[in-house]
Each structure stands twice: as C-alpha cells, then as structure tokens.
Coordinates of C-alpha atoms and ligand atoms in Angstrom, one line a residue:
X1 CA 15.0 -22.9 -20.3
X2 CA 13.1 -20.3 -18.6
X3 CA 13.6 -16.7 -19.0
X4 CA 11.3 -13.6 -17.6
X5 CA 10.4 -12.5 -21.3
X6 CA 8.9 -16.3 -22.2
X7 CA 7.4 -16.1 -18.7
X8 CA 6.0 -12.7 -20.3
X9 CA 4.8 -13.7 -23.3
X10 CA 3.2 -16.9 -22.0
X11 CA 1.1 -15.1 -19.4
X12 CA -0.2 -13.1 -21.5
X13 CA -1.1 -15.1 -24.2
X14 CA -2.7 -17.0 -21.3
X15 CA -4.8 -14.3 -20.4
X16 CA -6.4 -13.2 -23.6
X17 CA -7.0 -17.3 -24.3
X18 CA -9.1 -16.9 -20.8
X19 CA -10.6 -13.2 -21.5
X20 CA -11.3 -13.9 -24.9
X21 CA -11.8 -11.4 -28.1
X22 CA -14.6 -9.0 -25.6
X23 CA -14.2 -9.8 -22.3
X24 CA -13.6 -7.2 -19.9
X25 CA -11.5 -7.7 -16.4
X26 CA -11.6 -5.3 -13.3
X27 CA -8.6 -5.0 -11.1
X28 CA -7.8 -2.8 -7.7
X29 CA -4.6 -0.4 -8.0
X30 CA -2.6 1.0 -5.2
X31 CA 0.5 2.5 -6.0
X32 CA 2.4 -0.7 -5.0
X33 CA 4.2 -2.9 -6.6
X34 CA 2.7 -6.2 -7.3
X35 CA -0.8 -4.2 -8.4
X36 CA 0.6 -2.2 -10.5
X37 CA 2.7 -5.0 -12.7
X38 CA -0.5 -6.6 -12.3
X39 CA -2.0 -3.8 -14.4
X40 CA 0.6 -3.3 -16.8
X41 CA 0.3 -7.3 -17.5
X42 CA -3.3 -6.8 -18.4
X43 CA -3.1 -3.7 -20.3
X44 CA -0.3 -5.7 -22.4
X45 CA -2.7 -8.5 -23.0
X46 CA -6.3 -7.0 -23.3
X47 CA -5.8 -3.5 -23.6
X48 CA -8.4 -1.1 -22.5
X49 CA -10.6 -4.1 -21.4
X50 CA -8.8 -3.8 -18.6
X51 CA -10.2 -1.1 -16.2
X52 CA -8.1 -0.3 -13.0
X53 CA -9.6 1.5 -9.9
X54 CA -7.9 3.2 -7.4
X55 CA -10.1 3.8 -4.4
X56 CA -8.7 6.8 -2.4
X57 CA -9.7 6.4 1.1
X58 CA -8.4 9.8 2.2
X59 CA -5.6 7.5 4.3
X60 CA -3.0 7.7 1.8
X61 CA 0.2 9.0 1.6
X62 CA 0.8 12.2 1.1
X63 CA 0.2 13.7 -2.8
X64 CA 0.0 9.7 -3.7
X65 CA -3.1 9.3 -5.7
X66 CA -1.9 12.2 -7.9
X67 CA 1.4 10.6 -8.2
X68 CA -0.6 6.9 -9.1
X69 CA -2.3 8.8 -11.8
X70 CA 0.6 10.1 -13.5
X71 CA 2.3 7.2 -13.7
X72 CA -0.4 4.8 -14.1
X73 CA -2.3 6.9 -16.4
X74 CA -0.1 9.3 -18.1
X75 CA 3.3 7.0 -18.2
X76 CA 2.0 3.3 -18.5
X77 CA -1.2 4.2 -20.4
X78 CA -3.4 2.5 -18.0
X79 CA -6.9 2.4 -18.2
X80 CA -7.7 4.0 -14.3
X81 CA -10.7 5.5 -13.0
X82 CA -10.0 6.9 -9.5
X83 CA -13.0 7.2 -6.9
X84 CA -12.8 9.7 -3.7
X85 CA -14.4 8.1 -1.2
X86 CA -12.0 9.4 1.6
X87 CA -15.6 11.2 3.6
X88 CA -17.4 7.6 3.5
X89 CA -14.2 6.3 5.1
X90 CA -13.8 9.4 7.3
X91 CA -17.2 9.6 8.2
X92 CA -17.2 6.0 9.2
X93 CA -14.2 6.2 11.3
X94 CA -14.8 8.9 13.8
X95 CA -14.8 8.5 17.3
X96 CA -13.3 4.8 16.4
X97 CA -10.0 3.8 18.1
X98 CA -9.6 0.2 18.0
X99 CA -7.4 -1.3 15.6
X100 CA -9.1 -4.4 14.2
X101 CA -12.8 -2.4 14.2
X102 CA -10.3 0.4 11.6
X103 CA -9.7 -2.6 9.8
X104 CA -12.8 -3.6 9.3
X105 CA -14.3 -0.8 8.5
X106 CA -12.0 -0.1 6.0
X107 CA -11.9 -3.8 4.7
X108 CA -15.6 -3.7 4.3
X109 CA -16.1 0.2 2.8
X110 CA -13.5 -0.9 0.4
X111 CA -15.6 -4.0 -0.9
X112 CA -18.5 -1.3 -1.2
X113 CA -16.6 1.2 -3.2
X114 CA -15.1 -0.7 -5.5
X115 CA -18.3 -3.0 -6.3
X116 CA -20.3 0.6 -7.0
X117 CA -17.7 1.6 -8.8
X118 CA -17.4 -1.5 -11.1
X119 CA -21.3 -1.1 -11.6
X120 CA -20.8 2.0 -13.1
X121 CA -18.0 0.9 -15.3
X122 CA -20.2 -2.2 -16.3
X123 CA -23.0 0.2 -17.1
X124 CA -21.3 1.4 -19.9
X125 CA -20.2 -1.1 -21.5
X126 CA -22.1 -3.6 -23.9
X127 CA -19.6 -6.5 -22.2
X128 CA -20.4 -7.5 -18.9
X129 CA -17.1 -7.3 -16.3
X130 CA -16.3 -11.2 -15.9
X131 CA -12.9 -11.1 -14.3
X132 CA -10.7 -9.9 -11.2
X133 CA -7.3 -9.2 -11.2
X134 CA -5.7 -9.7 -8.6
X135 CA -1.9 -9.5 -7.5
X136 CA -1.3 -12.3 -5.1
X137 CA 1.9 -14.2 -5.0
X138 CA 3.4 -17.3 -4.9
X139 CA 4.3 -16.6 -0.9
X140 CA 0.3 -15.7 0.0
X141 CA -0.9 -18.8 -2.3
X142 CA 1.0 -21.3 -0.5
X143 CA 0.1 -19.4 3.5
X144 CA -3.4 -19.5 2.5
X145 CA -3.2 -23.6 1.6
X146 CA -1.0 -25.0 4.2
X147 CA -0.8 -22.5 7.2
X148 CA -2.0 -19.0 8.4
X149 CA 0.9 -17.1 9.1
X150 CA 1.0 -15.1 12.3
X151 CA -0.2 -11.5 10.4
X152 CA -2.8 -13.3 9.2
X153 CA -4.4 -14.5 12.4
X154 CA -3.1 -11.3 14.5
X155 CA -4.7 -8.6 12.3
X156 CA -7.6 -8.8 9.7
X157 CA -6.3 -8.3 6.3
X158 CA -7.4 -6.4 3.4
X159 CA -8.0 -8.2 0.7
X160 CA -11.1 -7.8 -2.0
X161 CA -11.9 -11.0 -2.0
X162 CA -15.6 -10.7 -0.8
X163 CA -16.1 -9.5 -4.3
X164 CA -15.6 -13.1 -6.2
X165 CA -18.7 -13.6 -4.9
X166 CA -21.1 -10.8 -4.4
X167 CA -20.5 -9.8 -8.2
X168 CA -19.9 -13.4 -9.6
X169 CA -16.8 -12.3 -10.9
X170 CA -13.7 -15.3 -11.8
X171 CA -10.0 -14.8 -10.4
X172 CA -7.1 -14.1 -12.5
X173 CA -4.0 -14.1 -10.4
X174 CA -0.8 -13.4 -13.2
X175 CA 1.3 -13.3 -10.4
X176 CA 0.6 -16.8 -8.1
X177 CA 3.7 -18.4 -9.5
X178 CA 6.3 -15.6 -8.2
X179 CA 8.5 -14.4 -5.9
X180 CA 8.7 -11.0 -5.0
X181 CA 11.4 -10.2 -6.7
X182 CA 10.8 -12.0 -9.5
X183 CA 7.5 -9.6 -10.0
X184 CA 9.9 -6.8 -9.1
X185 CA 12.0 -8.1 -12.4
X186 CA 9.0 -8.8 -14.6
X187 CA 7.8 -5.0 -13.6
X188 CA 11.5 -3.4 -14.6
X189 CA 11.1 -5.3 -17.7
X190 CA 7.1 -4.3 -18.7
X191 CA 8.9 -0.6 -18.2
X192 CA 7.8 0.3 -14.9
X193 CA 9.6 3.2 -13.4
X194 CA 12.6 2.0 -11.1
X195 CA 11.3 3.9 -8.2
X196 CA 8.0 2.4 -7.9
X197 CA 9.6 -1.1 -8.1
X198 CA 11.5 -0.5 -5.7
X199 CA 9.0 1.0 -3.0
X200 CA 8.7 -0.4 0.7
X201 CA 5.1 -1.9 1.2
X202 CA 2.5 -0.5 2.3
X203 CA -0.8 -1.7 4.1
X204 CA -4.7 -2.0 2.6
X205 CA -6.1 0.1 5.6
X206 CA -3.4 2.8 5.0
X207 CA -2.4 5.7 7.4
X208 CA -5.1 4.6 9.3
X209 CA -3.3 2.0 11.5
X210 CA -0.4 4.8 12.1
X211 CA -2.4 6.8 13.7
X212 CA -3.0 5.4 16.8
X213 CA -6.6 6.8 18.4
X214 CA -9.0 8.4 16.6
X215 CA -8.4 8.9 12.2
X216 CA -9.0 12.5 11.7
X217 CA -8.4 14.9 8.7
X218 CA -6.3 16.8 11.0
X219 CA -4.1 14.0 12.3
X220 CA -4.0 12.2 8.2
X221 CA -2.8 15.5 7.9
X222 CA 0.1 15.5 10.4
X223 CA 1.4 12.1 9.3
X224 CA 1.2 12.2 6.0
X225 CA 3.9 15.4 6.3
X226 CA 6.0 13.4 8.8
X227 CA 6.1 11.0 6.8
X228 CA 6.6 12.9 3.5
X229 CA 10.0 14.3 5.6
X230 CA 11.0 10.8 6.7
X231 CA 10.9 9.3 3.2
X232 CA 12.5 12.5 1.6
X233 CA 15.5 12.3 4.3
X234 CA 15.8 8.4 3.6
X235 CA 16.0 8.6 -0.1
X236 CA 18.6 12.1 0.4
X237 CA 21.1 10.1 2.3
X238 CA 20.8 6.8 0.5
X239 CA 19.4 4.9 2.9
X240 CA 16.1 4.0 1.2
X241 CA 17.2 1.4 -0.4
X242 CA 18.7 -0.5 2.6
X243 CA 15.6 0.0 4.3
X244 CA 12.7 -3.2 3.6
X245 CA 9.9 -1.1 5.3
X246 CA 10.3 2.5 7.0
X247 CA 7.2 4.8 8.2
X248 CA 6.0 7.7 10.9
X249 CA 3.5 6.8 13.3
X250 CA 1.5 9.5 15.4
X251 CA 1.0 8.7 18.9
X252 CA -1.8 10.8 20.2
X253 CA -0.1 11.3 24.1
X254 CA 0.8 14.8 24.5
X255 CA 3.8 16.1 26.1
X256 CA 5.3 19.0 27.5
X257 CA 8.2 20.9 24.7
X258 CA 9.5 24.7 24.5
X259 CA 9.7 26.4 21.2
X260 CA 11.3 29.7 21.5
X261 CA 10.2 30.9 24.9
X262 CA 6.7 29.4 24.8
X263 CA 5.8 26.3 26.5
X264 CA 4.3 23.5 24.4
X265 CA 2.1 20.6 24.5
X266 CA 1.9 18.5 21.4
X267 CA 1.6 15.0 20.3
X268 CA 4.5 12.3 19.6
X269 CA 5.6 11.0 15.9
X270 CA 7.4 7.5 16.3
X271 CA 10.0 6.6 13.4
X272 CA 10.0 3.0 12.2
X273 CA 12.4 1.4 10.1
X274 CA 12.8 -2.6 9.9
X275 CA 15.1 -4.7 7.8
X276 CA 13.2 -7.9 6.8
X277 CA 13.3 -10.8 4.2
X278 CA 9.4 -12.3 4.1
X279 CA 8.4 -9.6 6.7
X280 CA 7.2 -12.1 8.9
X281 CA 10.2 -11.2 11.6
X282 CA 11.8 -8.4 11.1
X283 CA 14.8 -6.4 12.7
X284 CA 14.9 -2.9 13.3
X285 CA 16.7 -0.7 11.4
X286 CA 20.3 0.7 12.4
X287 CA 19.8 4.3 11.6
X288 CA 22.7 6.7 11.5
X289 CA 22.3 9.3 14.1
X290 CA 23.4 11.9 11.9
X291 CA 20.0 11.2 9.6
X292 CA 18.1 10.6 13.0
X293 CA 19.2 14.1 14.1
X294 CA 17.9 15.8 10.9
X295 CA 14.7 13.5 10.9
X296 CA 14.3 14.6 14.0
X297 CA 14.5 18.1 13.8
X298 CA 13.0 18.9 10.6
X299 CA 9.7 17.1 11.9
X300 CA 9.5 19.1 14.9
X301 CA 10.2 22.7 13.6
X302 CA 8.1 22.5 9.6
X303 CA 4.9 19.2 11.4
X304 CA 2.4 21.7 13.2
X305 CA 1.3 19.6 16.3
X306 CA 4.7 18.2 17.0
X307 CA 6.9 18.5 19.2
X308 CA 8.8 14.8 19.7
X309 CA 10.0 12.2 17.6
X310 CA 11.1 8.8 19.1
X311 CA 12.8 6.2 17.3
X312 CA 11.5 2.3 17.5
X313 CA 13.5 -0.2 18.2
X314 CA 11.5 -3.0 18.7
X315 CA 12.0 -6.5 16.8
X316 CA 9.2 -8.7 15.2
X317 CA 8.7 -10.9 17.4
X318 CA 7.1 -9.7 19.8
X319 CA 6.5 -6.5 18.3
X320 CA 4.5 -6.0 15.0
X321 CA 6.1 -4.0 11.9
X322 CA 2.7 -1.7 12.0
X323 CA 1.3 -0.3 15.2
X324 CA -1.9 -1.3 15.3
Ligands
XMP1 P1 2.7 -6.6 10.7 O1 2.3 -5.3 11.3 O2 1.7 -7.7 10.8 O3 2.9 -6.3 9.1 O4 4.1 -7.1 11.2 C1 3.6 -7.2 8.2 C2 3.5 -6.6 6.8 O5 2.2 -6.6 6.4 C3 1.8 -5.2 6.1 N1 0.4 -5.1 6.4 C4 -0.6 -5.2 5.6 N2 -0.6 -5.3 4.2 N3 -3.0 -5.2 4.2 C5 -1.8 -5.3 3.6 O6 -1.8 -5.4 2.4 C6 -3.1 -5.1 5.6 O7 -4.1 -5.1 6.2 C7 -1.8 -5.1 6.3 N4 -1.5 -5.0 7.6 C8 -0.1 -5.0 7.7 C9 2.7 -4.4 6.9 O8 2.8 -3.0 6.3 C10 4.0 -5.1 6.8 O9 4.7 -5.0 5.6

C-alpha cells in the first residue's frame, strides 16, 4: 500500500544508494515549486552535498531572489549559492525584440552561468560534482517519449539540459514518477511553506517574455510593480487560489491619458488570468469587476509609465498563456 511518507523514504534512500558516502549533486533553484521539493529531497538525503544555485537573470519577479534565499536558505536549510548575472542577460538582450531569439538567449546564458558557476563550486571541493538534479515530472517524461506537445514545438523551452553533456554530469530526476499535485503533497509534507506550494508557475526566461519589445531595466522595472500590485490584490480578495496562472504584461504602444490636467502618453499593462488543468488549453479567468476596478486603478496612479490597463480574454487555443 502506497503512501507519500514510504514514497519519501524510498527516494531518498534511493538517492544516497546512487550518490554514495562523497558524492556531490548540483541542482538549479527557482523559487517554484517542483525545484524547490527537488532541493529539499536532496538536502534530506545527502545533506550539504547538495549545492543549489539560483541564477538571477535580473528578469525576476519583484524582491524574489531575496524571498528564495530566505526560505531556501534561512527556513529549509538549503545549501544555495545565488549568482547575479542579471547585466550578462541585460547586456545581451538590448535592442532584441523577438520572442524566440529572448529565449534563446536566455536558454543559452543560463547553460553558461550555471556551468561557471558549478566550476567554482567544484573547485573547492575534494569531490568532483557527478550529478544533476533535476525537477521534471511524470507529465514532461511521458511528452518528451511519445509526443511534443504544442508549447514545446511553438516556443523553445528552458530547460538545462545542455549541461548532461558539456560537464559529463548524470541525471537524477526524484520527481519523474509524479503528478503535480502529488509533488505539491510530497513538498507540504518535507515542510515546505504553504504559500510556495501553492504558487502559479512561472516561465525559465522570466519577465522577459512579458515585456513585449525591447527588456530594459526600466521596463523589468515597471512590471515587476504591476505585477507585485496584481498578485497583492489577488491574494487580498481570495482569489489567488482560484486562479492556475495570473500575470502583468507590458505592451510597449503608447497612448494618449489625462492625469490631473496634464495630458499623458504612456505605455499599456495587460492583466492575465487563466484557469487551466495541464496548461496545455486554458480558459481565461472570470475576474470580478470590483477587483478589476482596484487592479486597475492602483496600477495607473502608484506604476510610473502607466496610464492603461486592459484585461485578456483570450482562450488557449488560439492564444498562448504567455505573450511571447
Ligand atoms: P504557453 O505560453 O505556451 O505556456 O501557453 C504554457 C505554460 O508554460 C509556461 N512557460 C514556460 N515554462 N519555461 C518554463 O519553464 C519556458 O520557457 C516557458 N514558456 C512558457 C507558461 O508560463 C505556462 O504556464
């Protein structure tokens, strides 16, 4: 009879039988969910032998990698090492605009980060790194054998892969035999906060594919505080929780407001919310005008460089849950 705990307790007897008494594993954190019980797995089965790295790519959300710190770090005792490499990703960036080239870009500086970084790591240790973490699940194990589904062919993913073989490193996947919300279970039960388990998803190349045109500190800037209102405003009015996957996109057409009795001319922030099971369709999100009316407003009068907010209420199919 199968419970979580013996699911527990197997895996992680599995791992250490695989790692061994010295080996050391590398993994890449995010903030999300199936990384993060990913970690906490590892750091139950090998300890500190288990380094995470979080590669900020200056596209996060707002405050985020000092909120993955404190919890990764400080609460679950993880052993992270966090690398700011937002100005390579910035620097590489400008003056691009078309999605796919911002995800590769960020796919490929990604690869580069995290292999310097784990150089580093391996320098100081006597052990060699031998092992990748990685949180992939059941769902993405059985796409990649029998089909690609239609994200996967539409838009290039981000996935560290590359690295199994530049660095000769050996896959451990804990997490290939779950569901999602099975991993969501096995993370409430390694003690992960409530609120992280719960968290909509969020993509590899980050804010970058929300701001449509050209990534600039300035415009990272203005989303990430749209979409620090949104989230506050979602979670105020209960409506988080009911949501599979909200976000603010900046649209970089500028149009024509008033704000007191001067004439404006700012940029657009779009509001998505979808309800969705595997995310592969998705419906969008019946919002309650009430909320859309405070959204609304407090994004225009505290988000410099706004002065409209527009609600989406477009389906997948034909539309796409991010906008690039
Ligand atoms: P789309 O836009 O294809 O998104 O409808 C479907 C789901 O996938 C997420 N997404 C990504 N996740 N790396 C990820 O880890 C990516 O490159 C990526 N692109 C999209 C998206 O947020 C949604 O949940």
């Amino acid at each position: 009879n199968w419970s979580m705990e013996t699911f527990v307790d197997k895996e992680i007897q599995r791992i250490r039988g695989v790692v061994g008494e010295t080996g050391r594993v590398i993994g890449a954190v995010s903030g999300g969910v199936d990384s993060t019980v990913a970690a906490v797995l590892m750091k139950r089965a090998i300890g500190d032998r288990f380094h995470a790295v979080l590669v900020d790519h200056g596209l996060m959300r707002l405050n985020e990698s000092k909120n993955v710190k404190k919890v990764l770090d400080e609460q679950l005792g993880i052993n992270l090492t966090i690398v700011d490499a937002s100005e390579s990703f910035l620097g590489k960036l400008k003056g691009v605009t078309d999605p796919e080239r911002k995800r590769k870009i960020i796919g490929n500086t990604f690869i580069e980060v995290f292999e310097e970084q784990a150089k580093l790591i391996d320098a100081e240790q006597s052990e060699k790194i031998e092992y990748l973490v990685q949180g992939t699940l059941y769902p993405d194990v059985i796409e990649s054998i029998s089909f690609k589904g239609p994200s996967a062919t539409i838009k290039s993913h981000h996935n560290v892969g590359g690295l199994l073989d530049t660095m000769k490193l050996k896959l451990i996947e804990p997490l290939r035999e779950l569901f999602k919300d099975e991993v969501r279970k096995m993370g409430l039960l390694l003690g992960i906060p409530a609120d992280l388990i719960w968290r909509h998803p969020f993509p590899g190349p980050g804010l970058a594919i929300r701001i449509l045109g050209e990534v600039t500190p300035a415009q990272i800037s203005i989303v990430q505080q749209a979409d620090h209102i949104y989230m506050s405003e979602l979670k105020a009015n209960n409506l988080y929780n009911q949501i599979s996957q909200a976000y603010a996109a900046l649209l970089p057409i500028r149009s024509v407001g008033v704000m007191g009795d001067k004439r404006t001319y700012e940029q657009v922030i779009a509001l998505r919310a979808v309800e969705s099971t595997d995310f592969m369709t998705a419906d969008w999100f019946d919002m309650p005008v009430k909320v859309m009316k405070r959204i609304s407003s407090r994004i225009i009068n505290e988000v410099h460089g706004v002065n409209r907010v527009v609600y989406d209420v477009s389906s997948k199919p034909p539309a796409t849950i991010e906008w690039e």
